[in-house]
Amino acid sequence: MSSPSLSVPAAHLLAAFASSSYVLSLYLSKQGRLSFLRTSTHSPEAKRWKGRDDPDVIRARLIAISISTLLSCIGVGVLLWTLDGRTGQILSNTLTTLGLNAPSPKLLLASLVTPALFLGPLYAQYLSEGLPLQRLWSIKHDVVPVFTTLQGLRNYVVAPISEEVVFRACVIAIYHLSGASRTKMIFWSPLWFGLAHLHHAYDTYNRMGRTTTALQQAILGTLFQLIYTTLFGIHCSYLFLRSSSLYPSILAHVFCNLMGVPQLGAEVRKFPTKKTHIISAYILGIILYVYTMRAWTKVDGGMYWSFIGH
């Protein structure tokens, strides 16, 4: 961009609005809120925690975040139209800005960067015979639940897609219109993504009994999640900017949700005779990540990262 179309303070406000709208949408409907429910008319005192995994909560929240995500995309389109004025190209401009154009085969390597980083955990899963086509892996138990259960749809389909669209594409698009540098976009966007997970502390605190210990666990767990999600957000922001496509970020999000947080200590304890091999796989994964993050994410012609003269 030759000159910014938005001021930086305005970009911060719009990014905050998009992020907070996503989180607040979870609590707009009565069904989506966490609460205590009576489980039996014969026992008025008997109650159960209606947490985030309650079917009614999941259904309500899936609908809410889908609508919120769509509205954020429309908001970016309106913003582009307002600043650019080319009404005939609004849909094309919006899809390009959000990195949602038709995927290119060139994006395949960019999508393999995250698995390269997880070489260590993948090797540990191989030792456990839990990788696809191994003895303990099956379509019935490892694939079907992803698409046929509410938790699977939330964790591996709707949440990764909607979060990447809002916290990566929409927020970065807003900062791009303010003339922010690539470095600032890489680090500003993940902060909103990390802060958006703070509301999980409320669930943890109540689920654990609203005690002092519960409060401590909620704070510690939330701080860890804030750090982890922010670091993950930096990774996905770089992928998005480097490739000018949201698909590698979405696939990275799905992959990380499937893998969970790496558990080096637990894996070494489970396979003590393979300790050196497991640690070596972790180190090799980091080395591969450093190399592939630049070598495999270069996609010419992207709007966010120019390779002319490189």
mmCIF file of C-alpha atoms in Angstrom:
data_model
loop_
_atom_site.group_PDB
_atom_site.id
_atom_site.type_symbol
_atom_site.label_atom_id
_atom_site.label_comp_id
_atom_site.label_asym_id
_atom_site.label_seq_id
_atom_site.Cartn_x
_atom_site.Cartn_y
_atom_site.Cartn_z
ATOM 1 C CA MET A 1 0.000 0.000 0.000
ATOM 2 C CA SER A 2 1.275 3.440 -0.905
ATOM 3 C CA SER A 3 -0.515 5.113 2.003
ATOM 4 C CA PRO A 4 -2.629 3.803 4.874
ATOM 5 C CA SER A 5 -6.401 4.068 4.554
ATOM 6 C CA LEU A 6 -7.036 3.655 8.291
ATOM 7 C CA SER A 7 -5.360 5.173 11.287
ATOM 8 C CA VAL A 8 -3.641 2.733 13.647
ATOM 9 C CA PRO A 9 -5.978 3.590 16.565
ATOM 10 C CA ALA A 10 -8.988 2.947 14.315
ATOM 11 C CA ALA A 11 -7.476 -0.385 13.290
ATOM 12 C CA HIS A 12 -6.998 -1.355 16.933
ATOM 13 C CA LEU A 13 -10.622 -0.497 17.678
ATOM 14 C CA LEU A 14 -11.928 -2.475 14.710
ATOM 15 C CA ALA A 15 -9.725 -5.467 15.580
ATOM 16 C CA ALA A 16 -10.973 -5.313 19.170
ATOM 17 C CA PHE A 17 -14.568 -5.134 17.945
ATOM 18 C CA ALA A 18 -14.173 -8.163 15.647
ATOM 19 C CA SER A 19 -12.469 -10.168 18.405
ATOM 20 C CA SER A 20 -14.884 -9.245 21.194
ATOM 21 C CA SER A 21 -17.902 -9.815 18.943
ATOM 22 C CA TYR A 22 -16.722 -13.365 18.351
ATOM 23 C CA VAL A 23 -16.354 -14.090 22.072
ATOM 24 C CA LEU A 24 -19.534 -12.283 23.151
ATOM 25 C CA SER A 25 -21.572 -14.188 20.554
ATOM 26 C CA LEU A 26 -20.925 -17.334 22.612
ATOM 27 C CA TYR A 27 -22.968 -15.885 25.473
ATOM 28 C CA LEU A 28 -25.743 -14.049 23.619
ATOM 29 C CA SER A 29 -28.283 -16.852 23.658
ATOM 30 C CA LYS A 30 -29.517 -18.482 26.841
ATOM 31 C CA GLN A 31 -28.617 -21.917 25.479
ATOM 32 C CA GLY A 32 -25.028 -20.875 24.893
ATOM 33 C CA ARG A 33 -24.362 -19.691 28.437
ATOM 34 C CA LEU A 34 -22.773 -21.845 31.101
ATOM 35 C CA SER A 35 -24.976 -22.462 34.112
ATOM 36 C CA PHE A 36 -26.208 -24.926 36.737
ATOM 37 C CA LEU A 37 -29.230 -26.978 35.773
ATOM 38 C CA ARG A 38 -31.448 -29.134 37.964
ATOM 39 C CA THR A 39 -31.181 -32.754 36.907
ATOM 40 C CA SER A 40 -34.239 -34.177 38.660
ATOM 41 C CA THR A 41 -37.590 -32.867 39.824
ATOM 42 C CA HIS A 42 -37.454 -35.423 42.663
ATOM 43 C CA SER A 43 -34.184 -33.983 43.956
ATOM 44 C CA PRO A 44 -34.291 -30.157 43.853
ATOM 45 C CA GLU A 45 -30.790 -29.867 45.250
ATOM 46 C CA ALA A 46 -29.235 -32.133 42.630
ATOM 47 C CA LYS A 47 -27.487 -30.023 40.036
ATOM 48 C CA ARG A 48 -25.014 -30.558 37.243
ATOM 49 C CA TRP A 49 -22.627 -28.162 35.590
ATOM 50 C CA LYS A 50 -23.777 -27.124 32.159
ATOM 51 C CA GLY A 51 -20.302 -26.641 30.734
ATOM 52 C CA ARG A 52 -18.911 -25.947 27.291
ATOM 53 C CA ASP A 53 -19.258 -29.610 26.292
ATOM 54 C CA ASP A 54 -22.993 -29.711 26.970
ATOM 55 C CA PRO A 55 -24.775 -30.552 23.665
ATOM 56 C CA ASP A 56 -27.150 -27.599 23.958
ATOM 57 C CA VAL A 57 -24.255 -25.233 24.610
ATOM 58 C CA ILE A 58 -22.276 -26.561 21.657
ATOM 59 C CA ARG A 59 -25.218 -26.270 19.243
ATOM 60 C CA ALA A 60 -26.004 -22.716 20.310
ATOM 61 C CA ARG A 61 -22.393 -21.644 20.146
ATOM 62 C CA LEU A 62 -21.737 -23.209 16.746
ATOM 63 C CA ILE A 63 -24.606 -21.194 15.318
ATOM 64 C CA ALA A 64 -23.497 -18.019 17.125
ATOM 65 C CA ILE A 65 -19.858 -18.092 16.007
ATOM 66 C CA SER A 66 -20.854 -18.993 12.444
ATOM 67 C CA ILE A 67 -23.058 -15.891 12.276
ATOM 68 C CA SER A 68 -20.406 -13.739 13.976
ATOM 69 C CA THR A 69 -17.742 -14.944 11.542
ATOM 70 C CA LEU A 70 -19.934 -14.208 8.530
ATOM 71 C CA LEU A 71 -20.674 -10.723 9.845
ATOM 72 C CA SER A 72 -16.943 -10.048 10.350
ATOM 73 C CA CYS A 73 -16.284 -11.043 6.733
ATOM 74 C CA ILE A 74 -19.082 -8.776 5.564
ATOM 75 C CA GLY A 75 -17.625 -6.015 7.719
ATOM 76 C CA VAL A 76 -14.241 -6.353 6.004
ATOM 77 C CA GLY A 77 -15.999 -6.231 2.636
ATOM 78 C CA VAL A 78 -17.876 -3.071 3.589
ATOM 79 C CA LEU A 79 -14.648 -1.535 4.872
ATOM 80 C CA LEU A 80 -12.857 -2.300 1.602
ATOM 81 C CA TRP A 81 -15.766 -0.905 -0.386
ATOM 82 C CA THR A 82 -15.852 2.254 1.725
ATOM 83 C CA LEU A 83 -12.121 2.892 1.369
ATOM 84 C CA ASP A 84 -11.689 1.699 -2.214
ATOM 85 C CA GLY A 85 -15.014 2.445 -3.856
ATOM 86 C CA ARG A 86 -14.795 -0.273 -6.524
ATOM 87 C CA THR A 87 -18.246 -1.747 -5.978
ATOM 88 C CA GLY A 88 -18.009 -4.092 -8.955
ATOM 89 C CA GLN A 89 -15.061 -5.956 -7.440
ATOM 90 C CA ILE A 90 -16.130 -6.038 -3.794
ATOM 91 C CA LEU A 91 -16.580 -9.828 -3.588
ATOM 92 C CA SER A 92 -13.326 -10.570 -5.387
ATOM 93 C CA ASN A 93 -11.411 -7.989 -3.316
ATOM 94 C CA THR A 94 -12.847 -9.336 -0.073
ATOM 95 C CA LEU A 95 -12.003 -12.965 -0.863
ATOM 96 C CA THR A 96 -8.472 -12.008 -1.902
ATOM 97 C CA THR A 97 -7.939 -9.876 1.201
ATOM 98 C CA LEU A 98 -9.192 -12.686 3.449
ATOM 99 C CA GLY A 99 -7.034 -15.268 1.659
ATOM 100 C CA LEU A 100 -10.074 -17.276 0.602
ATOM 101 C CA ASN A 101 -9.484 -17.524 -3.137
ATOM 102 C CA ALA A 102 -9.457 -20.978 -4.708
ATOM 103 C CA PRO A 103 -6.554 -22.944 -3.182
ATOM 104 C CA SER A 104 -3.455 -23.460 -5.309
ATOM 105 C CA PRO A 105 -1.299 -26.626 -5.446
ATOM 106 C CA LYS A 106 1.576 -24.338 -4.399
ATOM 107 C CA LEU A 107 0.001 -24.151 -0.946
ATOM 108 C CA LEU A 108 0.644 -27.850 -0.291
ATOM 109 C CA LEU A 109 4.176 -27.284 0.989
ATOM 110 C CA ALA A 110 3.044 -24.376 3.163
ATOM 111 C CA SER A 111 0.481 -26.711 4.727
ATOM 112 C CA LEU A 112 3.224 -29.214 5.639
ATOM 113 C CA VAL A 113 5.237 -26.749 7.736
ATOM 114 C CA THR A 114 3.246 -27.440 10.906
ATOM 115 C CA PRO A 115 3.514 -31.256 10.657
ATOM 116 C CA ALA A 116 7.258 -30.793 10.183
ATOM 117 C CA LEU A 117 7.428 -28.968 13.529
ATOM 118 C CA PHE A 118 5.512 -31.835 15.162
ATOM 119 C CA LEU A 119 7.961 -34.485 13.995
ATOM 120 C CA GLY A 120 8.679 -35.463 17.612
ATOM 121 C CA PRO A 121 5.030 -36.000 18.665
ATOM 122 C CA LEU A 122 4.342 -37.751 15.359
ATOM 123 C CA TYR A 123 7.219 -40.145 16.010
ATOM 124 C CA ALA A 124 5.843 -40.842 19.489
ATOM 125 C CA GLN A 125 2.444 -41.599 17.952
ATOM 126 C CA TYR A 126 4.186 -43.911 15.511
ATOM 127 C CA LEU A 127 5.708 -45.771 18.459
ATOM 128 C CA SER A 128 2.213 -46.018 19.957
ATOM 129 C CA GLU A 129 0.926 -47.369 16.625
ATOM 130 C CA GLY A 130 -1.680 -44.631 16.494
ATOM 131 C CA LEU A 131 -0.907 -43.048 13.132
ATOM 132 C CA PRO A 132 -3.177 -43.578 10.101
ATOM 133 C CA LEU A 133 -3.051 -47.175 8.787
ATOM 134 C CA GLN A 134 -1.259 -48.410 11.906
ATOM 135 C CA ARG A 135 -2.692 -51.124 14.145
ATOM 136 C CA LEU A 136 -4.413 -48.894 16.729
ATOM 137 C CA TRP A 137 -5.812 -46.396 14.229
ATOM 138 C CA SER A 138 -9.227 -46.822 12.654
ATOM 139 C CA ILE A 139 -11.636 -44.743 10.632
ATOM 140 C CA LYS A 140 -14.447 -45.658 13.030
ATOM 141 C CA HIS A 141 -12.724 -44.334 16.157
ATOM 142 C CA ASP A 142 -10.350 -41.668 14.780
ATOM 143 C CA VAL A 143 -12.166 -40.119 11.801
ATOM 144 C CA VAL A 144 -15.920 -40.623 12.115
ATOM 145 C CA PRO A 145 -16.234 -38.859 15.530
ATOM 146 C CA VAL A 146 -14.664 -35.741 14.040
ATOM 147 C CA PHE A 147 -17.603 -35.244 11.696
ATOM 148 C CA THR A 148 -20.464 -36.976 13.503
ATOM 149 C CA THR A 149 -20.194 -35.602 17.047
ATOM 150 C CA LEU A 150 -20.850 -32.069 18.218
ATOM 151 C CA GLN A 151 -17.503 -31.881 20.013
ATOM 152 C CA GLY A 152 -15.712 -33.103 16.905
ATOM 153 C CA LEU A 153 -17.426 -30.543 14.681
ATOM 154 C CA ARG A 154 -16.594 -27.795 17.170
ATOM 155 C CA ASN A 155 -12.961 -28.729 17.827
ATOM 156 C CA TYR A 156 -11.852 -29.771 14.355
ATOM 157 C CA VAL A 157 -14.149 -28.021 11.880
ATOM 158 C CA VAL A 158 -16.121 -24.947 12.951
ATOM 159 C CA ALA A 159 -13.768 -23.524 15.594
ATOM 160 C CA PRO A 160 -10.544 -23.758 13.531
ATOM 161 C CA ILE A 161 -12.180 -22.295 10.430
ATOM 162 C CA SER A 162 -14.064 -19.502 12.203
ATOM 163 C CA GLU A 163 -11.142 -18.531 14.454
ATOM 164 C CA GLU A 164 -8.730 -18.342 11.535
ATOM 165 C CA VAL A 165 -11.178 -16.299 9.476
ATOM 166 C CA VAL A 166 -11.801 -13.789 12.278
ATOM 167 C CA PHE A 167 -8.526 -13.634 14.239
ATOM 168 C CA ARG A 168 -6.208 -14.162 11.294
ATOM 169 C CA ALA A 169 -7.810 -12.984 8.066
ATOM 170 C CA CYS A 170 -10.167 -10.257 9.293
ATOM 171 C CA VAL A 171 -7.856 -8.802 11.945
ATOM 172 C CA ILE A 172 -4.798 -8.841 9.676
ATOM 173 C CA ALA A 173 -6.832 -7.302 6.840
ATOM 174 C CA ILE A 174 -7.792 -4.447 9.153
ATOM 175 C CA TYR A 175 -4.191 -3.824 10.180
ATOM 176 C CA HIS A 176 -3.080 -4.084 6.553
ATOM 177 C CA LEU A 177 -5.436 -1.235 5.689
ATOM 178 C CA SER A 178 -3.771 0.870 8.390
ATOM 179 C CA GLY A 179 -0.398 0.432 6.709
ATOM 180 C CA ALA A 180 0.998 -1.751 9.501
ATOM 181 C CA SER A 181 4.262 -3.501 8.753
ATOM 182 C CA ARG A 182 4.430 -7.261 8.324
ATOM 183 C CA THR A 183 6.178 -7.580 11.680
ATOM 184 C CA LYS A 184 3.435 -5.660 13.466
ATOM 185 C CA MET A 185 0.718 -7.701 11.778
ATOM 186 C CA ILE A 186 2.464 -10.932 12.765
ATOM 187 C CA PHE A 187 2.535 -9.928 16.436
ATOM 188 C CA TRP A 188 -0.595 -7.784 16.828
ATOM 189 C CA SER A 189 -3.087 -10.301 15.463
ATOM 190 C CA PRO A 190 -2.099 -13.147 17.848
ATOM 191 C CA LEU A 191 -2.568 -10.895 20.877
ATOM 192 C CA TRP A 192 -6.281 -10.624 20.111
ATOM 193 C CA PHE A 193 -6.399 -14.366 19.500
ATOM 194 C CA GLY A 194 -4.765 -15.074 22.855
ATOM 195 C CA LEU A 195 -6.964 -12.620 24.765
ATOM 196 C CA ALA A 196 -10.063 -14.175 23.223
ATOM 197 C CA HIS A 197 -9.344 -17.385 25.146
ATOM 198 C CA LEU A 198 -9.349 -15.729 28.569
ATOM 199 C CA HIS A 199 -13.055 -16.422 29.028
ATOM 200 C CA HIS A 200 -12.218 -20.122 29.495
ATOM 201 C CA ALA A 201 -11.037 -19.191 33.000
ATOM 202 C CA TYR A 202 -14.691 -18.697 33.968
ATOM 203 C CA ASP A 203 -15.517 -22.235 32.874
ATOM 204 C CA THR A 204 -12.544 -23.711 34.732
ATOM 205 C CA TYR A 205 -13.241 -21.781 37.935
ATOM 206 C CA ASN A 206 -16.865 -22.865 38.086
ATOM 207 C CA ARG A 207 -16.257 -26.430 36.899
ATOM 208 C CA MET A 208 -13.722 -26.969 39.683
ATOM 209 C CA GLY A 209 -16.058 -25.766 42.431
ATOM 210 C CA ARG A 210 -15.406 -22.014 42.782
ATOM 211 C CA THR A 211 -12.798 -22.553 45.486
ATOM 212 C CA THR A 212 -9.452 -20.856 46.042
ATOM 213 C CA THR A 213 -7.776 -23.842 44.431
ATOM 214 C CA ALA A 214 -10.159 -23.589 41.496
ATOM 215 C CA LEU A 215 -9.256 -19.909 41.085
ATOM 216 C CA GLN A 216 -5.545 -20.725 41.124
ATOM 217 C CA GLN A 217 -6.013 -23.479 38.551
ATOM 218 C CA ALA A 218 -8.119 -21.179 36.380
ATOM 219 C CA ILE A 219 -5.465 -18.451 36.466
ATOM 220 C CA LEU A 220 -2.532 -20.790 35.802
ATOM 221 C CA GLY A 221 -4.376 -22.664 33.079
ATOM 222 C CA THR A 222 -5.477 -19.468 31.400
ATOM 223 C CA LEU A 223 -1.964 -17.974 31.496
ATOM 224 C CA PHE A 224 -0.588 -21.112 29.857
ATOM 225 C CA GLN A 225 -3.343 -21.014 27.244
ATOM 226 C CA LEU A 226 -2.708 -17.304 26.629
ATOM 227 C CA ILE A 227 0.985 -17.966 25.972
ATOM 228 C CA TYR A 228 0.347 -21.063 23.856
ATOM 229 C CA THR A 229 -2.399 -19.498 21.727
ATOM 230 C CA THR A 230 -0.366 -16.323 21.214
ATOM 231 C CA LEU A 231 2.663 -18.298 20.018
ATOM 232 C CA PHE A 232 0.424 -20.408 17.807
ATOM 233 C CA GLY A 233 -1.166 -17.221 16.490
ATOM 234 C CA ILE A 234 2.260 -15.848 15.522
ATOM 235 C CA HIS A 235 2.903 -19.055 13.596
ATOM 236 C CA CYS A 236 -0.418 -18.884 11.729
ATOM 237 C CA SER A 237 -0.106 -15.151 11.081
ATOM 238 C CA TYR A 238 3.257 -15.729 9.413
ATOM 239 C CA LEU A 239 1.790 -18.561 7.337
ATOM 240 C CA PHE A 240 -1.101 -16.349 6.256
ATOM 241 C CA LEU A 241 1.025 -13.336 5.366
ATOM 242 C CA ARG A 242 3.731 -15.357 3.655
ATOM 243 C CA SER A 243 1.337 -17.363 1.493
ATOM 244 C CA SER A 244 -1.453 -14.743 1.245
ATOM 245 C CA SER A 245 -3.830 -17.654 1.785
ATOM 246 C CA LEU A 246 -5.836 -18.705 4.822
ATOM 247 C CA TYR A 247 -5.890 -22.410 3.960
ATOM 248 C CA PRO A 248 -2.449 -23.306 5.400
ATOM 249 C CA SER A 249 -3.420 -21.560 8.642
ATOM 250 C CA ILE A 250 -6.732 -23.394 8.850
ATOM 251 C CA LEU A 251 -5.050 -26.757 8.233
ATOM 252 C CA ALA A 252 -2.395 -25.905 10.839
ATOM 253 C CA HIS A 253 -5.146 -25.092 13.337
ATOM 254 C CA VAL A 254 -6.977 -28.359 12.677
ATOM 255 C CA PHE A 255 -3.730 -30.337 12.876
ATOM 256 C CA CYS A 256 -2.711 -28.755 16.198
ATOM 257 C CA ASN A 257 -6.161 -29.370 17.666
ATOM 258 C CA LEU A 258 -5.863 -33.019 16.676
ATOM 259 C CA MET A 259 -2.337 -33.368 18.078
ATOM 260 C CA GLY A 260 -2.792 -31.358 21.272
ATOM 261 C CA VAL A 261 0.092 -29.840 23.248
ATOM 262 C CA PRO A 262 3.349 -31.830 22.810
ATOM 263 C CA GLN A 263 4.050 -34.069 25.818
ATOM 264 C CA LEU A 264 7.768 -34.819 25.600
ATOM 265 C CA GLY A 265 8.073 -35.931 29.227
ATOM 266 C CA ALA A 266 5.116 -38.322 29.039
ATOM 267 C CA GLU A 267 6.352 -39.767 25.751
ATOM 268 C CA VAL A 268 9.832 -40.422 27.133
ATOM 269 C CA ARG A 269 8.346 -42.104 30.202
ATOM 270 C CA LYS A 270 6.163 -44.286 28.000
ATOM 271 C CA PHE A 271 9.049 -45.341 25.757
ATOM 272 C CA PRO A 272 12.200 -45.078 27.918
ATOM 273 C CA THR A 273 14.275 -47.180 25.516
ATOM 274 C CA LYS A 274 13.468 -44.696 22.730
ATOM 275 C CA LYS A 275 14.335 -41.580 24.739
ATOM 276 C CA THR A 276 17.235 -40.541 22.497
ATOM 277 C CA HIS A 277 15.208 -41.143 19.337
ATOM 278 C CA ILE A 278 12.233 -39.132 20.622
ATOM 279 C CA ILE A 279 14.365 -36.171 21.713
ATOM 280 C CA SER A 280 16.245 -36.293 18.401
ATOM 281 C CA ALA A 281 12.926 -36.230 16.525
ATOM 282 C CA TYR A 282 11.854 -33.145 18.499
ATOM 283 C CA ILE A 283 15.130 -31.372 17.706
ATOM 284 C CA LEU A 284 14.968 -32.374 14.043
ATOM 285 C CA GLY A 285 11.393 -31.081 13.904
ATOM 286 C CA ILE A 286 12.524 -27.663 15.151
ATOM 287 C CA ILE A 287 15.344 -27.588 12.580
ATOM 288 C CA LEU A 288 12.948 -28.563 9.789
ATOM 289 C CA TYR A 289 10.492 -25.916 10.964
ATOM 290 C CA VAL A 290 13.100 -23.143 10.815
ATOM 291 C CA TYR A 291 14.009 -24.186 7.271
ATOM 292 C CA THR A 292 10.537 -24.907 5.877
ATOM 293 C CA MET A 293 8.906 -21.818 7.374
ATOM 294 C CA ARG A 294 10.639 -19.741 4.732
ATOM 295 C CA ALA A 295 11.448 -22.266 2.022
ATOM 296 C CA TRP A 296 7.975 -23.837 1.809
ATOM 297 C CA THR A 297 5.746 -20.805 2.358
ATOM 298 C CA LYS A 298 6.864 -18.664 -0.570
ATOM 299 C CA VAL A 299 3.887 -18.166 -2.891
ATOM 300 C CA ASP A 300 4.485 -15.633 -5.668
ATOM 301 C CA GLY A 301 1.821 -13.074 -6.433
ATOM 302 C CA GLY A 302 0.411 -12.772 -2.922
ATOM 303 C CA MET A 303 -0.927 -9.414 -1.788
ATOM 304 C CA TYR A 304 0.666 -9.490 1.669
ATOM 305 C CA TRP A 305 4.231 -10.590 0.958
ATOM 306 C CA SER A 306 6.086 -9.472 -2.165
ATOM 307 C CA PHE A 307 8.911 -11.624 -3.484
ATOM 308 C CA ILE A 308 9.916 -9.276 -6.266
ATOM 309 C CA GLY A 309 13.670 -8.945 -6.268
ATOM 310 C CA HIS A 310 14.168 -11.685 -3.650
#
